[in-house]
Short mmCIF file of C-alpha atoms in Angstrom, two decimals:
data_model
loop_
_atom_site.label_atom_id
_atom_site.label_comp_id
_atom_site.label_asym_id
_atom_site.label_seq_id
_atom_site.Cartn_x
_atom_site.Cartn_y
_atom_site.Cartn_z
CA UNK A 1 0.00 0.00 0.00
CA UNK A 2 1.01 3.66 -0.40
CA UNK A 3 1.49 3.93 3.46
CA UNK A 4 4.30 1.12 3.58
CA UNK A 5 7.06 3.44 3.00
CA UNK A 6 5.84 5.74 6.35
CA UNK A 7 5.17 2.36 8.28
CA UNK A 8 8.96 1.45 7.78
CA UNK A 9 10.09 4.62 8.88
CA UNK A 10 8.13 4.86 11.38
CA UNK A 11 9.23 1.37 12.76
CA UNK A 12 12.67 3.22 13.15
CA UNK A 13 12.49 5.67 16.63
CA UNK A 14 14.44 8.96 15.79
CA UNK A 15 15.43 8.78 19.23
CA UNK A 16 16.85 4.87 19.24
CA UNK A 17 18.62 5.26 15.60
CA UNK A 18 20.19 8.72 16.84
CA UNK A 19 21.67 7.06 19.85
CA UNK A 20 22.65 3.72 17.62
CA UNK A 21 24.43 6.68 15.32
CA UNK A 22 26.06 7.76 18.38
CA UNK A 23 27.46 4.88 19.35
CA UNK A 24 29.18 3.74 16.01
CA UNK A 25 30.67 7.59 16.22
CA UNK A 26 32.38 7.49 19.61
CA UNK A 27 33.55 3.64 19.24
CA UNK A 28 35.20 4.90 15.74
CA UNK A 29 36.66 7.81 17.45
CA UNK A 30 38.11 5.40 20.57
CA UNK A 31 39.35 2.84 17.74
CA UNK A 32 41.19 5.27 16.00
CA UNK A 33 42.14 7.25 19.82
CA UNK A 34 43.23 3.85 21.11
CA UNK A 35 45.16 3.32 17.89
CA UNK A 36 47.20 6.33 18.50
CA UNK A 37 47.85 5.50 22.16
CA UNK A 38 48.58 2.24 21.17
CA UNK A 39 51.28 3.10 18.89
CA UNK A 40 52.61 6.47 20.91
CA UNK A 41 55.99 5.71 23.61
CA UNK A 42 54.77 4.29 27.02
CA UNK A 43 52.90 7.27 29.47
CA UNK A 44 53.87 9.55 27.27
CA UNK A 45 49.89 10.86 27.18
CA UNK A 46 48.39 7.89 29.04
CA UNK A 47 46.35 10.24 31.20
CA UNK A 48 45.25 12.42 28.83
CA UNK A 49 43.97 9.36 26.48
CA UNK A 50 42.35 8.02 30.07
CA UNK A 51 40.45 11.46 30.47
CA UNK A 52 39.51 12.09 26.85
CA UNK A 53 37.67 8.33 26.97
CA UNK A 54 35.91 8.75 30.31
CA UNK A 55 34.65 12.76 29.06
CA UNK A 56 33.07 10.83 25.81
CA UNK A 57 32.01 7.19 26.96
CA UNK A 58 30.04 5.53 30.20
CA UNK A 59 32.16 4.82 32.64
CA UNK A 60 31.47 1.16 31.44
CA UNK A 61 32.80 1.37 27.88
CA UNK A 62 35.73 3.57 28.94
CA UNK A 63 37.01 0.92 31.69
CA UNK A 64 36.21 -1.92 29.04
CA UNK A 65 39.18 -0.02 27.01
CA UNK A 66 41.26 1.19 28.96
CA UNK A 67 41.43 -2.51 31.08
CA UNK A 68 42.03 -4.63 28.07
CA UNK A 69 45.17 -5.61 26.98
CA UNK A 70 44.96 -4.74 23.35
CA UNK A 71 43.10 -1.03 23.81
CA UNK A 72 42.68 -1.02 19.96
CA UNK A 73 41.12 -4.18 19.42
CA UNK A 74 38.56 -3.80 21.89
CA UNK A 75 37.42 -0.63 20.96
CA UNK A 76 37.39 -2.05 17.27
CA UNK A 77 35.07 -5.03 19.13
CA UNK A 78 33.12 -2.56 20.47
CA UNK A 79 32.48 -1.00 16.98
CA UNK A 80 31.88 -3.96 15.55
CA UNK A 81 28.67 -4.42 18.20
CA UNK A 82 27.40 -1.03 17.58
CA UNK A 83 27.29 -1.75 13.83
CA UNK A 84 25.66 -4.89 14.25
CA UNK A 85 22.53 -3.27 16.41
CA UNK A 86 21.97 -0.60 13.85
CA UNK A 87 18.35 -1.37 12.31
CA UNK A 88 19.58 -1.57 8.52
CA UNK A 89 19.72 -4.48 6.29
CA UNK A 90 22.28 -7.15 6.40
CA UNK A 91 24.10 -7.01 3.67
CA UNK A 92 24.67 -3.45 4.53
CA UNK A 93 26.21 -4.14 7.57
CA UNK A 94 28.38 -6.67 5.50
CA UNK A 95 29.88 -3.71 3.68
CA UNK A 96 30.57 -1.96 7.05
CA UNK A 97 32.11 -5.07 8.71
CA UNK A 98 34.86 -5.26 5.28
CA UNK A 99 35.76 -1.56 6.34
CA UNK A 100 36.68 -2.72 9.91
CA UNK A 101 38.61 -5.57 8.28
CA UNK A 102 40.37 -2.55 6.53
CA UNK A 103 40.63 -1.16 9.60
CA UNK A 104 42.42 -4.38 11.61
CA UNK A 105 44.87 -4.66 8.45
CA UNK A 106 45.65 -0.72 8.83
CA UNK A 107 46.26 -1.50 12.69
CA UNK A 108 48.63 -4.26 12.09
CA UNK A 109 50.66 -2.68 9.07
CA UNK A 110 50.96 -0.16 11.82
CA UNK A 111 52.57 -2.11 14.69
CA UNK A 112 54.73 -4.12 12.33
CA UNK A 113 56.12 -0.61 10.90
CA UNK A 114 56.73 -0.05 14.83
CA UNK A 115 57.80 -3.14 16.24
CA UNK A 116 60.03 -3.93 13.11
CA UNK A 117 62.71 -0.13 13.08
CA UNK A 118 66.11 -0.84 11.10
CA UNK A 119 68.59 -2.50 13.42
CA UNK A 120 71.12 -0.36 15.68
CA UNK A 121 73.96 -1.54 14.15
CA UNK A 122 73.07 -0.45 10.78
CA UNK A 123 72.28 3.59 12.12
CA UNK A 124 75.27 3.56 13.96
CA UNK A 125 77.41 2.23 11.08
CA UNK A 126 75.91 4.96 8.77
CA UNK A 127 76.37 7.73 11.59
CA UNK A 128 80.17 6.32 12.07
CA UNK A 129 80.97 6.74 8.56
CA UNK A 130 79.33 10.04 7.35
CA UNK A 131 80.89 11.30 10.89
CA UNK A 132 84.93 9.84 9.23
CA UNK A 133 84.20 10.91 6.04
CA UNK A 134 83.29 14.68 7.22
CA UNK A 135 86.41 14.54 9.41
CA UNK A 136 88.25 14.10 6.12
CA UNK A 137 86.51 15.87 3.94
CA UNK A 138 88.54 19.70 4.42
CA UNK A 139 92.14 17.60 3.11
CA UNK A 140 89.75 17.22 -0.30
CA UNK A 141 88.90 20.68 -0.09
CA UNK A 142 91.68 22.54 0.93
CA UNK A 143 93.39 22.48 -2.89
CA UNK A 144 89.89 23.90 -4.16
CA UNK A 145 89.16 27.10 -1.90
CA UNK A 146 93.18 27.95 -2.93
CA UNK A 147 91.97 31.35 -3.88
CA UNK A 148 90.58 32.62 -0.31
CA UNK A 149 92.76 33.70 2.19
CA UNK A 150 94.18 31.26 4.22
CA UNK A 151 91.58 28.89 2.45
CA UNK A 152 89.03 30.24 4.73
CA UNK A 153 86.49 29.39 2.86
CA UNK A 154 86.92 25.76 3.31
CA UNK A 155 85.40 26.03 7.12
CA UNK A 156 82.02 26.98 5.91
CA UNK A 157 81.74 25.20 3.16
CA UNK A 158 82.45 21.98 5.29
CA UNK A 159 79.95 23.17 7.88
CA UNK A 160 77.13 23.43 5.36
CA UNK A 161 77.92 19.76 3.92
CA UNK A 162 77.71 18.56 7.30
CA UNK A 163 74.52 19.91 8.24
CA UNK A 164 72.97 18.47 5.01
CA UNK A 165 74.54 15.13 5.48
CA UNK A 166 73.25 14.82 9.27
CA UNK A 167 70.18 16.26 8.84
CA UNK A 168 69.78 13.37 6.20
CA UNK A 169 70.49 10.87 8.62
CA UNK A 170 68.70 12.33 11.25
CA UNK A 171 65.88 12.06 8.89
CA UNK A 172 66.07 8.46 8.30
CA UNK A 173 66.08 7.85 12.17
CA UNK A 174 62.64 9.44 12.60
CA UNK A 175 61.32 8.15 9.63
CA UNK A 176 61.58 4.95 11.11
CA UNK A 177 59.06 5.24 13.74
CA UNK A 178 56.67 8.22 12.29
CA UNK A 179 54.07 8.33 14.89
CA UNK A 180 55.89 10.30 17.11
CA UNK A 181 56.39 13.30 14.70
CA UNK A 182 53.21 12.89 12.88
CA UNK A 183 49.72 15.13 14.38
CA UNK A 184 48.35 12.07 15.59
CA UNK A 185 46.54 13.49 18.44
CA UNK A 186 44.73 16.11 15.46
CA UNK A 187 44.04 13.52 13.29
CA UNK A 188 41.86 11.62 15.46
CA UNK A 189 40.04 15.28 16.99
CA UNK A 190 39.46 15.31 13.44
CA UNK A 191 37.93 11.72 12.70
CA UNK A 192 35.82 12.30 15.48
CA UNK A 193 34.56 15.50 14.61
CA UNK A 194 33.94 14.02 10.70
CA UNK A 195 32.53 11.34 12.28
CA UNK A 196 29.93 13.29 14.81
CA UNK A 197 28.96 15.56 12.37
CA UNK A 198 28.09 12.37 9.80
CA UNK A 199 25.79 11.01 12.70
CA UNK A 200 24.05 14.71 13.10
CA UNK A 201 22.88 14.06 9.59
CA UNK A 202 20.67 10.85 10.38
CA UNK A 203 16.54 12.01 9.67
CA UNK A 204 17.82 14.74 7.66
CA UNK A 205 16.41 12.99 4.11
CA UNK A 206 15.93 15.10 1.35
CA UNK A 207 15.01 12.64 -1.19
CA UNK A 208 12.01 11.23 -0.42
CA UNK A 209 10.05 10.37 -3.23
CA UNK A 210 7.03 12.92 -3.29
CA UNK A 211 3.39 11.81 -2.61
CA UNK A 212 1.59 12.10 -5.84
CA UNK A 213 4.60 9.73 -7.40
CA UNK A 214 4.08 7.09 -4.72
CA UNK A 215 0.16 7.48 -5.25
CA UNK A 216 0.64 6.93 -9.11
CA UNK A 217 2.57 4.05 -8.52
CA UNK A 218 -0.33 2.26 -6.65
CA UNK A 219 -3.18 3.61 -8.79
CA UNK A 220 -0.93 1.55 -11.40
CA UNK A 221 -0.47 -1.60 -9.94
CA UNK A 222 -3.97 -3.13 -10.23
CA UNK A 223 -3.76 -2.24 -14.02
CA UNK A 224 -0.75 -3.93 -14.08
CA UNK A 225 -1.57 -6.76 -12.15
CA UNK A 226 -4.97 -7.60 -14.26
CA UNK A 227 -2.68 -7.10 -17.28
CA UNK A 228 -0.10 -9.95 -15.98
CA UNK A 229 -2.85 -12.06 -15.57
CA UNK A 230 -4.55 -12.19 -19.50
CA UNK A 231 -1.23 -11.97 -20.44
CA UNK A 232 -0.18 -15.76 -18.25
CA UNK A 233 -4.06 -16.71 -19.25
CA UNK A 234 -3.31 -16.14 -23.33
CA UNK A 235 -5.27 -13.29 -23.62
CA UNK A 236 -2.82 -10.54 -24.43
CA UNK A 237 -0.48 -10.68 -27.61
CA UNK A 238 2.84 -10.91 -26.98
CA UNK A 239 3.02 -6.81 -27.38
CA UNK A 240 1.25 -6.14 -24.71
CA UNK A 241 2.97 -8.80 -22.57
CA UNK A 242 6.27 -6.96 -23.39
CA UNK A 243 4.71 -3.46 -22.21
CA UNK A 244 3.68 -5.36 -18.76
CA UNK A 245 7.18 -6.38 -18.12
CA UNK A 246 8.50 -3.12 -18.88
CA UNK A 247 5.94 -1.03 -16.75
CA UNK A 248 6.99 -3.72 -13.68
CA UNK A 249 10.67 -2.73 -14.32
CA UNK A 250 9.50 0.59 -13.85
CA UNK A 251 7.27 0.37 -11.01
CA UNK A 252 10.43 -1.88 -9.30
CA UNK A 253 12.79 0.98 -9.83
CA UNK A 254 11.11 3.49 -8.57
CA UNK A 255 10.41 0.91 -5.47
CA UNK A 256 13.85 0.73 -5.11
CA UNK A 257 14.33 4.65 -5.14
CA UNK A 258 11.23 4.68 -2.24
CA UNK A 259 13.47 2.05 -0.27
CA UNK A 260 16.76 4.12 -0.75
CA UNK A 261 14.99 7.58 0.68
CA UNK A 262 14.01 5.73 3.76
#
């Protein structure tokens, strides 16, 4: 009937799929929180991460975190059970549950790029030798800056070599664990912002289909129905079979567009 569309929505509470909205908001903001504590130097914001989950969660959820031994993991457990109590079709969730598995594979590219640096040996062999081959490098210079007094101009010139070749090395040493020069902590205020404002959206439809459209639709469907049936009884040439089948395409699409504004 032309009132299914309301019934559906109307199944839905504002209230419950607001709070449902809610949920799948904060746990993606604690995954991604968690993440970056996860992944940051021991204490180094431990109570700040404590405080920012117990200001945004129940007391519950926030101790379920913070007391587990893999923070990220449970909060990604947690999303996972949000998701699944949203009132939307199941192969919808599907598609959400193959971003968390994106999610897990981002987490663990993330602590092997942590747990796995370049050994010691190999920084301090490249610090050793750049640090020999600078101590050397003003006997290859000295012939060249022949023109300056005293060669005088050798000293700078071997100061501003040096800075370029340690500050490449230095480089290299924090490239190999990134989180701790990266913004984390403003990348996840801004994933939970994003994320918040997303959720703010939910009721705010405007695509419904209009009234009189949904109202044609069902003044159509007895026609079309009576029309099936001469057509499986003989009565209708094959023409007018063909238009039936092509006015149900129709009528299903626009169905589908009904189902897709809800």
């Amino acid at each position: 009937s032309a009132s299914a569309p309301k019934q559906i929505a109307k199944a839905i509470d504002p209230a419950e799929r607001e709070y449902l909205l809610g949920q799948v908001s904060l746990f993606t903001w604690a995954f991604v929180r968690s993440m970056k504590r996860h992944l940051s130097p021991p204490d180094e914001d431990e109570e700040d991460y404590i405080a920012e989950l117990k200001s945004r969660l129940t007391p519950e959820q926030a101790d379920a975190i913070i007391s587990a031994a893999h923070r990220p993991n449970r909060a990604l457990y947690d999303l996972s059970v949000a998701i699944e109590k949203l009132p939307m079709h199941f192969m919808r969730k599907n598609e959400l549950n193959k971003n968390l598995s994106i999610f897990e594979d981002t987490l663990g590219g993330s602590e092997r790029l942590l747990s796995s640096p370049v050994p010691l040996f190999y920084s301090r062999h490249t610090a050793r030798f750049i640090s020999i081959w600078l101590l050397f490098l003003p006997f290859a210079l000295y012939g060249q800056f022949g023109d300056s007094w005293n060669h005088i101009m050798m000293i700078p010139a071997s100061l501003l070599i040096s800075v370029f070749l340690f500050g490449i090395e230095e480089l290299a040493t924090q490239l190999e664990e990134p989180f701790t020069i990266l913004p984390m902590q403003g990348f996840c205020d801004k994933i939970g912002a994003n994320c918040d404002e997303i959720a703010s959206w939910a009721g705010q439809d405007v695509y419904k289909m209009p009234e009189e459209v949904i109202e044609q639709i069902e003044m159509a469907r007895p026609e079309l129905k009576m029309k099936s049936n001469l057509a499986l009884l003989g009565g209708e040439p094959e023409e007018e079979e063909a238009d039936v089948r092509q006015k149900k395409r129709m009528m299903l699409k626009k169905l589908l567009r009904i189902g897709e504004g809800i």
